[in-house]
Amino acid sequence: MLDFQCQDQYRLEDFVRLIAFLRSEQGCPWDRAQTHQSIRRNFIEEVYEACEALDADDKLHMREELGDVLMQVLFHVDIERQAGFFDIDDVADAACKKLVNRHPHVFGTPEQRAAGADWEAEKRKERGQTTTTETMQGVCRALPSLWRAEKIQSKAAKAGFDWRSGEEAFRKLPEETEELHEAIRSGDADAIEEELGDLLFAVVKVARFQGIDPEKAVHRACEKFIRRFSMVEGAALDAGHEISELSFEEMDALYQSAKKKTAHTS
């Protein structure tokens, strides 16, 4: 323990040893008790916090959050090291081999270097995939749903299964909206969920044709709503009211006013 406390500068190997120590009998009972599933959400949250730091281009915050992501990686690896399946060197070995294999235009024969990069072909070769169906199965199920929809659609488009234009994709929206409306009228919760999913999937297709990241678009909408709702709360307080005291109609009037003031702002 003193070995870790007395260091002025820690290196990657120290980080690996520290995680292993914390998960040992001499370390922390909480760390030792964790499993892949118990800290799965922590991993996701840390990645999003790192992305927030990247978006802000905040170097100090970036360094901190990337460290938190790396800690999650090392934690998961140490669980498997302790179980005897693999360690950090095995992870590094697999990652390096994958990078080399996916860069035949850099590390390959003169013919491969001349041919250039084909990422999808290299990934299919790694996975032993030969058909589009198998490629679809390779799309990560844990992705945010809008990104997963975009990836699936892109792979289908590469196989030739796609609308010919963004206008054709856009014309699909009223049809999907009406099917959702019919499901709502029926009161069938399962049908409503299915048709709502179809509508969102169709919206993602429109976004893809326009070259827009659907996750980013929804994130922007969320930020805009937060700003406008904060203006509604501020206007209510200026009038001497808590927002909870207002009727929906009064709140909506304030929201429409905020909407006009913030029109076309990001």
PDB file of C-alpha atoms in Angstrom:
ATOM      1  CA  MET A   1       0.000   0.000   0.000  1.00  0.00           C
ATOM      2  CA  LEU A   2       2.843   2.394   0.878  1.00  0.00           C
ATOM      3  CA  ASP A   3       4.327   1.717  -2.549  1.00  0.00           C
ATOM      4  CA  PHE A   4       1.266   3.308  -4.153  1.00  0.00           C
ATOM      5  CA  GLN A   5       1.055   6.211  -1.701  1.00  0.00           C
ATOM      6  CA  CYS A   6       4.645   7.419  -2.129  1.00  0.00           C
ATOM      7  CA  GLN A   7       4.824   7.833  -5.900  1.00  0.00           C
ATOM      8  CA  ASP A   8       5.154  11.280  -7.459  1.00  0.00           C
ATOM      9  CA  GLN A   9       4.299  10.061 -10.952  1.00  0.00           C
ATOM     10  CA  TYR A  10       2.223   6.998 -11.775  1.00  0.00           C
ATOM     11  CA  ARG A  11       2.549   5.109 -15.041  1.00  0.00           C
ATOM     12  CA  LEU A  12       0.215   2.728 -16.870  1.00  0.00           C
ATOM     13  CA  GLU A  13       1.777  -0.339 -15.267  1.00  0.00           C
ATOM     14  CA  ASP A  14       1.131   1.246 -11.844  1.00  0.00           C
ATOM     15  CA  PHE A  15      -2.512   1.710 -12.781  1.00  0.00           C
ATOM     16  CA  VAL A  16      -2.786  -1.981 -13.694  1.00  0.00           C
ATOM     17  CA  ARG A  17      -1.124  -3.035 -10.413  1.00  0.00           C
ATOM     18  CA  LEU A  18      -3.297  -0.643  -8.368  1.00  0.00           C
ATOM     19  CA  ILE A  19      -6.543  -2.081  -9.753  1.00  0.00           C
ATOM     20  CA  ALA A  20      -5.266  -5.604  -9.075  1.00  0.00           C
ATOM     21  CA  PHE A  21      -4.326  -4.619  -5.507  1.00  0.00           C
ATOM     22  CA  LEU A  22      -7.697  -2.999  -4.817  1.00  0.00           C
ATOM     23  CA  ARG A  23      -9.417  -6.207  -5.965  1.00  0.00           C
ATOM     24  CA  SER A  24      -7.135  -8.427  -3.863  1.00  0.00           C
ATOM     25  CA  GLU A  25      -7.741  -9.732  -0.326  1.00  0.00           C
ATOM     26  CA  GLN A  26      -5.629  -6.842   1.012  1.00  0.00           C
ATOM     27  CA  GLY A  27      -7.615  -4.249  -0.951  1.00  0.00           C
ATOM     28  CA  CYS A  28     -11.198  -2.967  -0.966  1.00  0.00           C
ATOM     29  CA  PRO A  29     -14.187  -5.278  -0.275  1.00  0.00           C
ATOM     30  CA  TRP A  30     -16.429  -3.234  -2.606  1.00  0.00           C
ATOM     31  CA  ASP A  31     -13.974  -3.437  -5.517  1.00  0.00           C
ATOM     32  CA  ARG A  32     -13.506  -7.162  -4.937  1.00  0.00           C
ATOM     33  CA  ALA A  33     -17.279  -7.787  -4.968  1.00  0.00           C
ATOM     34  CA  GLN A  34     -17.948  -6.151  -8.345  1.00  0.00           C
ATOM     35  CA  THR A  35     -18.834  -8.082 -11.508  1.00  0.00           C
ATOM     36  CA  HIS A  36     -19.037  -7.117 -15.177  1.00  0.00           C
ATOM     37  CA  GLN A  37     -22.771  -6.549 -14.833  1.00  0.00           C
ATOM     38  CA  SER A  38     -22.653  -4.613 -11.553  1.00  0.00           C
ATOM     39  CA  ILE A  39     -20.384  -1.938 -13.065  1.00  0.00           C
ATOM     40  CA  ARG A  40     -21.655  -2.098 -16.649  1.00  0.00           C
ATOM     41  CA  ARG A  41     -23.639   1.120 -16.296  1.00  0.00           C
ATOM     42  CA  ASN A  42     -20.634   2.859 -14.726  1.00  0.00           C
ATOM     43  CA  PHE A  43     -18.669   2.066 -17.885  1.00  0.00           C
ATOM     44  CA  ILE A  44     -21.337   3.619 -20.103  1.00  0.00           C
ATOM     45  CA  GLU A  45     -21.645   6.725 -17.929  1.00  0.00           C
ATOM     46  CA  GLU A  46     -17.883   7.255 -17.868  1.00  0.00           C
ATOM     47  CA  VAL A  47     -17.708   7.070 -21.672  1.00  0.00           C
ATOM     48  CA  TYR A  48     -20.446   9.678 -21.992  1.00  0.00           C
ATOM     49  CA  GLU A  49     -18.694  11.940 -19.471  1.00  0.00           C
ATOM     50  CA  ALA A  50     -15.506  11.596 -21.519  1.00  0.00           C
ATOM     51  CA  CYS A  51     -17.462  12.552 -24.633  1.00  0.00           C
ATOM     52  CA  GLU A  52     -18.767  15.636 -22.835  1.00  0.00           C
ATOM     53  CA  ALA A  53     -15.172  16.643 -22.092  1.00  0.00           C
ATOM     54  CA  LEU A  54     -14.229  16.048 -25.738  1.00  0.00           C
ATOM     55  CA  ASP A  55     -17.129  18.216 -26.917  1.00  0.00           C
ATOM     56  CA  ALA A  56     -16.055  21.001 -24.557  1.00  0.00           C
ATOM     57  CA  ASP A  57     -12.413  20.612 -25.673  1.00  0.00           C
ATOM     58  CA  ASP A  58     -11.513  20.895 -21.970  1.00  0.00           C
ATOM     59  CA  LYS A  59      -8.051  19.332 -21.734  1.00  0.00           C
ATOM     60  CA  LEU A  60      -7.952  18.861 -17.952  1.00  0.00           C
ATOM     61  CA  HIS A  61     -11.472  17.457 -17.840  1.00  0.00           C
ATOM     62  CA  MET A  62     -10.634  15.293 -20.840  1.00  0.00           C
ATOM     63  CA  ARG A  63      -7.588  13.845 -19.085  1.00  0.00           C
ATOM     64  CA  GLU A  64      -9.630  13.096 -15.970  1.00  0.00           C
ATOM     65  CA  GLU A  65     -12.543  11.466 -17.796  1.00  0.00           C
ATOM     66  CA  LEU A  66     -10.344   9.406 -20.115  1.00  0.00           C
ATOM     67  CA  GLY A  67      -8.628   8.169 -16.955  1.00  0.00           C
ATOM     68  CA  ASP A  68     -12.018   7.122 -15.580  1.00  0.00           C
ATOM     69  CA  VAL A  69     -12.765   5.229 -18.811  1.00  0.00           C
ATOM     70  CA  LEU A  70      -9.352   3.540 -18.650  1.00  0.00           C
ATOM     71  CA  MET A  71     -10.056   2.587 -15.029  1.00  0.00           C
ATOM     72  CA  GLN A  72     -13.246   0.841 -16.148  1.00  0.00           C
ATOM     73  CA  VAL A  73     -11.337  -1.040 -18.849  1.00  0.00           C
ATOM     74  CA  LEU A  74      -8.654  -2.158 -16.390  1.00  0.00           C
ATOM     75  CA  PHE A  75     -11.302  -3.160 -13.852  1.00  0.00           C
ATOM     76  CA  HIS A  76     -13.106  -5.423 -16.321  1.00  0.00           C
ATOM     77  CA  VAL A  77      -9.794  -6.902 -17.475  1.00  0.00           C
ATOM     78  CA  ASP A  78      -8.744  -7.622 -13.890  1.00  0.00           C
ATOM     79  CA  ILE A  79     -11.970  -9.532 -13.265  1.00  0.00           C
ATOM     80  CA  GLU A  80     -10.981 -11.855 -16.112  1.00  0.00           C
ATOM     81  CA  ARG A  81      -7.322 -11.977 -15.026  1.00  0.00           C
ATOM     82  CA  GLN A  82      -8.430 -13.151 -11.617  1.00  0.00           C
ATOM     83  CA  ALA A  83     -10.690 -15.751 -13.219  1.00  0.00           C
ATOM     84  CA  GLY A  84      -7.757 -16.974 -15.314  1.00  0.00           C
ATOM     85  CA  PHE A  85      -9.108 -16.132 -18.775  1.00  0.00           C
ATOM     86  CA  PHE A  86      -6.990 -13.187 -19.985  1.00  0.00           C
ATOM     87  CA  ASP A  87      -4.956 -10.214 -18.755  1.00  0.00           C
ATOM     88  CA  ILE A  88      -4.091  -6.736 -20.023  1.00  0.00           C
ATOM     89  CA  ASP A  89      -1.289  -8.078 -22.241  1.00  0.00           C
ATOM     90  CA  ASP A  90      -3.754 -10.437 -23.946  1.00  0.00           C
ATOM     91  CA  VAL A  91      -6.106  -7.505 -24.539  1.00  0.00           C
ATOM     92  CA  ALA A  92      -3.261  -5.401 -25.969  1.00  0.00           C
ATOM     93  CA  ASP A  93      -2.124  -8.326 -28.150  1.00  0.00           C
ATOM     94  CA  ALA A  94      -5.604  -8.815 -29.640  1.00  0.00           C
ATOM     95  CA  ALA A  95      -6.059  -5.081 -30.223  1.00  0.00           C
ATOM     96  CA  CYS A  96      -2.678  -4.696 -31.937  1.00  0.00           C
ATOM     97  CA  LYS A  97      -3.296  -7.691 -34.171  1.00  0.00           C
ATOM     98  CA  LYS A  98      -6.687  -6.293 -35.140  1.00  0.00           C
ATOM     99  CA  LEU A  99      -5.152  -2.914 -36.038  1.00  0.00           C
ATOM    100  CA  VAL A 100      -2.448  -4.528 -38.147  1.00  0.00           C
ATOM    101  CA  ASN A 101      -4.960  -6.797 -39.921  1.00  0.00           C
ATOM    102  CA  ARG A 102      -7.281  -3.875 -40.639  1.00  0.00           C
ATOM    103  CA  HIS A 103      -4.465  -1.851 -42.199  1.00  0.00           C
ATOM    104  CA  PRO A 104      -3.252  -4.032 -45.088  1.00  0.00           C
ATOM    105  CA  HIS A 105      -2.864  -0.766 -47.044  1.00  0.00           C
ATOM    106  CA  VAL A 106      -0.169   0.148 -44.478  1.00  0.00           C
ATOM    107  CA  PHE A 107       1.322  -3.183 -43.361  1.00  0.00           C
ATOM    108  CA  GLY A 108       0.405  -5.519 -46.235  1.00  0.00           C
ATOM    109  CA  THR A 109       1.955  -6.546 -49.512  1.00  0.00           C
ATOM    110  CA  PRO A 110       2.661  -3.945 -52.207  1.00  0.00           C
ATOM    111  CA  GLU A 111      -0.562  -5.044 -53.929  1.00  0.00           C
ATOM    112  CA  GLN A 112      -2.600  -4.563 -50.734  1.00  0.00           C
ATOM    113  CA  ARG A 113      -1.033  -1.165 -50.094  1.00  0.00           C
ATOM    114  CA  ALA A 114      -1.912  -0.102 -53.624  1.00  0.00           C
ATOM    115  CA  ALA A 115      -5.533  -1.291 -53.236  1.00  0.00           C
ATOM    116  CA  GLY A 116      -6.239   1.024 -50.295  1.00  0.00           C
ATOM    117  CA  ALA A 117      -8.445   0.518 -47.222  1.00  0.00           C
ATOM    118  CA  ASP A 118     -11.653  -1.510 -47.118  1.00  0.00           C
ATOM    119  CA  TRP A 119     -12.696  -1.480 -43.458  1.00  0.00           C
ATOM    120  CA  GLU A 120     -15.907  -3.463 -43.858  1.00  0.00           C
ATOM    121  CA  ALA A 121     -14.189  -6.208 -45.851  1.00  0.00           C
ATOM    122  CA  GLU A 122     -11.462  -6.546 -43.226  1.00  0.00           C
ATOM    123  CA  LYS A 123     -14.006  -6.700 -40.386  1.00  0.00           C
ATOM    124  CA  ARG A 124     -16.016  -9.379 -42.204  1.00  0.00           C
ATOM    125  CA  LYS A 125     -12.834 -11.369 -42.796  1.00  0.00           C
ATOM    126  CA  GLU A 126     -11.965 -11.205 -39.061  1.00  0.00           C
ATOM    127  CA  ARG A 127     -15.408 -12.446 -38.085  1.00  0.00           C
ATOM    128  CA  GLY A 128     -15.612 -15.062 -40.828  1.00  0.00           C
ATOM    129  CA  GLN A 129     -18.688 -13.321 -42.209  1.00  0.00           C
ATOM    130  CA  THR A 130     -19.663 -13.842 -45.814  1.00  0.00           C
ATOM    131  CA  THR A 131     -23.236 -12.519 -46.100  1.00  0.00           C
ATOM    132  CA  THR A 132     -25.131  -9.316 -45.376  1.00  0.00           C
ATOM    133  CA  THR A 133     -27.250 -11.160 -42.790  1.00  0.00           C
ATOM    134  CA  GLU A 134     -24.125 -12.072 -40.851  1.00  0.00           C
ATOM    135  CA  THR A 135     -22.936  -8.482 -41.127  1.00  0.00           C
ATOM    136  CA  MET A 136     -26.224  -7.283 -39.631  1.00  0.00           C
ATOM    137  CA  GLN A 137     -25.707  -9.627 -36.699  1.00  0.00           C
ATOM    138  CA  GLY A 138     -22.355  -7.936 -36.119  1.00  0.00           C
ATOM    139  CA  VAL A 139     -23.968  -4.562 -35.333  1.00  0.00           C
ATOM    140  CA  CYS A 140     -23.546  -3.971 -31.599  1.00  0.00           C
ATOM    141  CA  ARG A 141     -26.845  -4.452 -29.755  1.00  0.00           C
ATOM    142  CA  ALA A 142     -25.748  -2.168 -26.899  1.00  0.00           C
ATOM    143  CA  LEU A 143     -25.411   0.926 -29.098  1.00  0.00           C
ATOM    144  CA  PRO A 144     -27.837   3.805 -28.465  1.00  0.00           C
ATOM    145  CA  SER A 145     -30.887   2.854 -30.519  1.00  0.00           C
ATOM    146  CA  LEU A 146     -30.710   5.755 -32.971  1.00  0.00           C
ATOM    147  CA  TRP A 147     -27.075   4.995 -33.777  1.00  0.00           C
ATOM    148  CA  ARG A 148     -27.869   1.286 -34.074  1.00  0.00           C
ATOM    149  CA  ALA A 149     -30.686   2.065 -36.509  1.00  0.00           C
ATOM    150  CA  GLU A 150     -28.335   4.267 -38.553  1.00  0.00           C
ATOM    151  CA  LYS A 151     -25.677   1.524 -38.689  1.00  0.00           C
ATOM    152  CA  ILE A 152     -28.187  -1.131 -39.731  1.00  0.00           C
ATOM    153  CA  GLN A 153     -29.592   1.110 -42.449  1.00  0.00           C
ATOM    154  CA  SER A 154     -26.113   1.965 -43.741  1.00  0.00           C
ATOM    155  CA  LYS A 155     -25.210  -1.700 -44.018  1.00  0.00           C
ATOM    156  CA  ALA A 156     -28.478  -2.443 -45.822  1.00  0.00           C
ATOM    157  CA  ALA A 157     -27.788   0.456 -48.198  1.00  0.00           C
ATOM    158  CA  LYS A 158     -24.336  -0.950 -49.030  1.00  0.00           C
ATOM    159  CA  ALA A 159     -26.091  -4.187 -49.998  1.00  0.00           C
ATOM    160  CA  GLY A 160     -28.372  -2.180 -52.324  1.00  0.00           C
ATOM    161  CA  PHE A 161     -31.474  -2.188 -50.105  1.00  0.00           C
ATOM    162  CA  ASP A 162     -32.393   1.480 -49.695  1.00  0.00           C
ATOM    163  CA  TRP A 163     -34.621   4.270 -50.936  1.00  0.00           C
ATOM    164  CA  ARG A 164     -33.286   6.013 -54.012  1.00  0.00           C
ATOM    165  CA  SER A 165     -33.543   9.494 -52.521  1.00  0.00           C
ATOM    166  CA  GLY A 166     -34.133  11.417 -49.328  1.00  0.00           C
ATOM    167  CA  GLU A 167     -37.505  12.495 -50.709  1.00  0.00           C
ATOM    168  CA  GLU A 168     -38.640   8.856 -50.919  1.00  0.00           C
ATOM    169  CA  ALA A 169     -37.509   8.305 -47.329  1.00  0.00           C
ATOM    170  CA  PHE A 170     -39.376  11.429 -46.219  1.00  0.00           C
ATOM    171  CA  ARG A 171     -42.597  10.271 -47.900  1.00  0.00           C
ATOM    172  CA  LYS A 172     -42.541   7.192 -45.654  1.00  0.00           C
ATOM    173  CA  LEU A 173     -43.086   9.302 -42.519  1.00  0.00           C
ATOM    174  CA  PRO A 174     -46.838  10.028 -42.972  1.00  0.00           C
ATOM    175  CA  GLU A 175     -47.499   6.318 -43.544  1.00  0.00           C
ATOM    176  CA  GLU A 176     -45.637   5.356 -40.365  1.00  0.00           C
ATOM    177  CA  THR A 177     -47.338   8.176 -38.431  1.00  0.00           C
ATOM    178  CA  GLU A 178     -50.780   6.964 -39.486  1.00  0.00           C
ATOM    179  CA  GLU A 179     -49.936   3.382 -38.475  1.00  0.00           C
ATOM    180  CA  LEU A 180     -48.865   4.677 -35.052  1.00  0.00           C
ATOM    181  CA  HIS A 181     -52.115   6.651 -34.809  1.00  0.00           C
ATOM    182  CA  GLU A 182     -54.120   3.520 -35.587  1.00  0.00           C
ATOM    183  CA  ALA A 183     -52.255   1.591 -32.897  1.00  0.00           C
ATOM    184  CA  ILE A 184     -52.959   4.358 -30.360  1.00  0.00           C
ATOM    185  CA  ARG A 185     -56.651   4.275 -31.259  1.00  0.00           C
ATOM    186  CA  SER A 186     -56.658   0.498 -30.740  1.00  0.00           C
ATOM    187  CA  GLY A 187     -55.155   0.853 -27.260  1.00  0.00           C
ATOM    188  CA  ASP A 188     -52.828  -2.091 -27.912  1.00  0.00           C
ATOM    189  CA  ALA A 189     -49.653  -1.219 -25.956  1.00  0.00           C
ATOM    190  CA  ASP A 190     -47.494  -3.742 -27.832  1.00  0.00           C
ATOM    191  CA  ALA A 191     -48.659  -2.417 -31.223  1.00  0.00           C
ATOM    192  CA  ILE A 192     -48.063   1.178 -30.088  1.00  0.00           C
ATOM    193  CA  GLU A 193     -44.488   0.338 -29.102  1.00  0.00           C
ATOM    194  CA  GLU A 194     -43.885  -1.457 -32.405  1.00  0.00           C
ATOM    195  CA  GLU A 195     -45.306   1.334 -34.560  1.00  0.00           C
ATOM    196  CA  LEU A 196     -43.504   4.029 -32.572  1.00  0.00           C
ATOM    197  CA  GLY A 197     -40.269   2.134 -33.204  1.00  0.00           C
ATOM    198  CA  ASP A 198     -41.057   1.965 -36.930  1.00  0.00           C
ATOM    199  CA  LEU A 199     -41.658   5.721 -37.018  1.00  0.00           C
ATOM    200  CA  LEU A 200     -38.372   6.473 -35.230  1.00  0.00           C
ATOM    201  CA  PHE A 201     -36.556   4.058 -37.556  1.00  0.00           C
ATOM    202  CA  ALA A 202     -38.030   5.922 -40.551  1.00  0.00           C
ATOM    203  CA  VAL A 203     -36.972   9.286 -39.062  1.00  0.00           C
ATOM    204  CA  VAL A 204     -33.411   7.962 -38.720  1.00  0.00           C
ATOM    205  CA  LYS A 205     -33.473   7.071 -42.418  1.00  0.00           C
ATOM    206  CA  VAL A 206     -34.409  10.667 -43.287  1.00  0.00           C
ATOM    207  CA  ALA A 207     -31.567  11.901 -41.059  1.00  0.00           C
ATOM    208  CA  ARG A 208     -29.116   9.554 -42.786  1.00  0.00           C
ATOM    209  CA  PHE A 209     -30.051  10.852 -46.244  1.00  0.00           C
ATOM    210  CA  GLN A 210     -29.479  14.390 -44.990  1.00  0.00           C
ATOM    211  CA  GLY A 211     -26.097  13.487 -43.493  1.00  0.00           C
ATOM    212  CA  ILE A 212     -27.291  14.280 -39.969  1.00  0.00           C
ATOM    213  CA  ASP A 213     -26.326  12.319 -36.861  1.00  0.00           C
ATOM    214  CA  PRO A 214     -29.717  11.439 -35.291  1.00  0.00           C
ATOM    215  CA  GLU A 215     -28.280  11.241 -31.766  1.00  0.00           C
ATOM    216  CA  LYS A 216     -26.761  14.703 -32.160  1.00  0.00           C
ATOM    217  CA  ALA A 217     -30.049  16.062 -33.519  1.00  0.00           C
ATOM    218  CA  VAL A 218     -32.022  14.747 -30.522  1.00  0.00           C
ATOM    219  CA  HIS A 219     -29.323  16.000 -28.140  1.00  0.00           C
ATOM    220  CA  ARG A 220     -29.636  19.450 -29.692  1.00  0.00           C
ATOM    221  CA  ALA A 221     -33.415  19.297 -29.293  1.00  0.00           C
ATOM    222  CA  CYS A 222     -32.994  18.381 -25.614  1.00  0.00           C
ATOM    223  CA  GLU A 223     -30.635  21.294 -25.000  1.00  0.00           C
ATOM    224  CA  LYS A 224     -33.043  23.666 -26.748  1.00  0.00           C
ATOM    225  CA  PHE A 225     -35.983  22.428 -24.668  1.00  0.00           C
ATOM    226  CA  ILE A 226     -33.961  22.853 -21.444  1.00  0.00           C
ATOM    227  CA  ARG A 227     -33.119  26.474 -22.341  1.00  0.00           C
ATOM    228  CA  ARG A 228     -36.729  27.270 -23.207  1.00  0.00           C
ATOM    229  CA  PHE A 229     -38.145  25.545 -20.130  1.00  0.00           C
ATOM    230  CA  SER A 230     -35.671  27.474 -17.952  1.00  0.00           C
ATOM    231  CA  MET A 231     -37.022  30.673 -19.534  1.00  0.00           C
ATOM    232  CA  VAL A 232     -40.560  29.557 -18.647  1.00  0.00           C
ATOM    233  CA  GLU A 233     -39.492  28.995 -15.035  1.00  0.00           C
ATOM    234  CA  GLY A 234     -37.787  32.386 -14.969  1.00  0.00           C
ATOM    235  CA  ALA A 235     -40.840  34.153 -16.396  1.00  0.00           C
ATOM    236  CA  ALA A 236     -43.070  32.463 -13.818  1.00  0.00           C
ATOM    237  CA  LEU A 237     -40.798  33.562 -10.968  1.00  0.00           C
ATOM    238  CA  ASP A 238     -40.697  37.123 -12.353  1.00  0.00           C
ATOM    239  CA  ALA A 239     -44.500  37.119 -12.144  1.00  0.00           C
ATOM    240  CA  GLY A 240     -44.338  35.924  -8.535  1.00  0.00           C
ATOM    241  CA  HIS A 241     -45.310  32.278  -9.182  1.00  0.00           C
ATOM    242  CA  GLU A 242     -43.765  28.865  -8.871  1.00  0.00           C
ATOM    243  CA  ILE A 243     -44.083  27.028 -12.168  1.00  0.00           C
ATOM    244  CA  SER A 244     -46.124  24.313 -10.448  1.00  0.00           C
ATOM    245  CA  GLU A 245     -48.796  26.928  -9.705  1.00  0.00           C
ATOM    246  CA  LEU A 246     -49.429  27.622 -13.390  1.00  0.00           C
ATOM    247  CA  SER A 247     -51.940  25.810 -15.565  1.00  0.00           C
ATOM    248  CA  PHE A 248     -50.714  24.000 -18.649  1.00  0.00           C
ATOM    249  CA  GLU A 249     -52.224  26.763 -20.812  1.00  0.00           C
ATOM    250  CA  GLU A 250     -50.286  29.443 -18.896  1.00  0.00           C
ATOM    251  CA  MET A 251     -47.063  27.448 -19.132  1.00  0.00           C
ATOM    252  CA  ASP A 252     -47.589  26.824 -22.834  1.00  0.00           C
ATOM    253  CA  ALA A 253     -48.088  30.546 -23.459  1.00  0.00           C
ATOM    254  CA  LEU A 254     -44.765  31.245 -21.737  1.00  0.00           C
ATOM    255  CA  TYR A 255     -43.130  28.421 -23.675  1.00  0.00           C
ATOM    256  CA  GLN A 256     -44.368  29.795 -26.993  1.00  0.00           C
ATOM    257  CA  SER A 257     -42.925  33.181 -26.027  1.00  0.00           C
ATOM    258  CA  ALA A 258     -39.582  31.550 -25.190  1.00  0.00           C
ATOM    259  CA  LYS A 259     -39.737  29.660 -28.471  1.00  0.00           C
ATOM    260  CA  LYS A 260     -40.055  32.899 -30.444  1.00  0.00           C
ATOM    261  CA  LYS A 261     -37.121  34.430 -28.575  1.00  0.00           C
ATOM    262  CA  THR A 262     -34.878  31.431 -29.251  1.00  0.00           C
ATOM    263  CA  ALA A 263     -35.982  30.593 -32.795  1.00  0.00           C
ATOM    264  CA  HIS A 264     -33.145  29.164 -34.948  1.00  0.00           C
ATOM    265  CA  THR A 265     -30.642  29.176 -32.103  1.00  0.00           C
ATOM    266  CA  SER A 266     -28.527  26.101 -31.462  1.00  0.00           C
TER     267      SER A 266
END
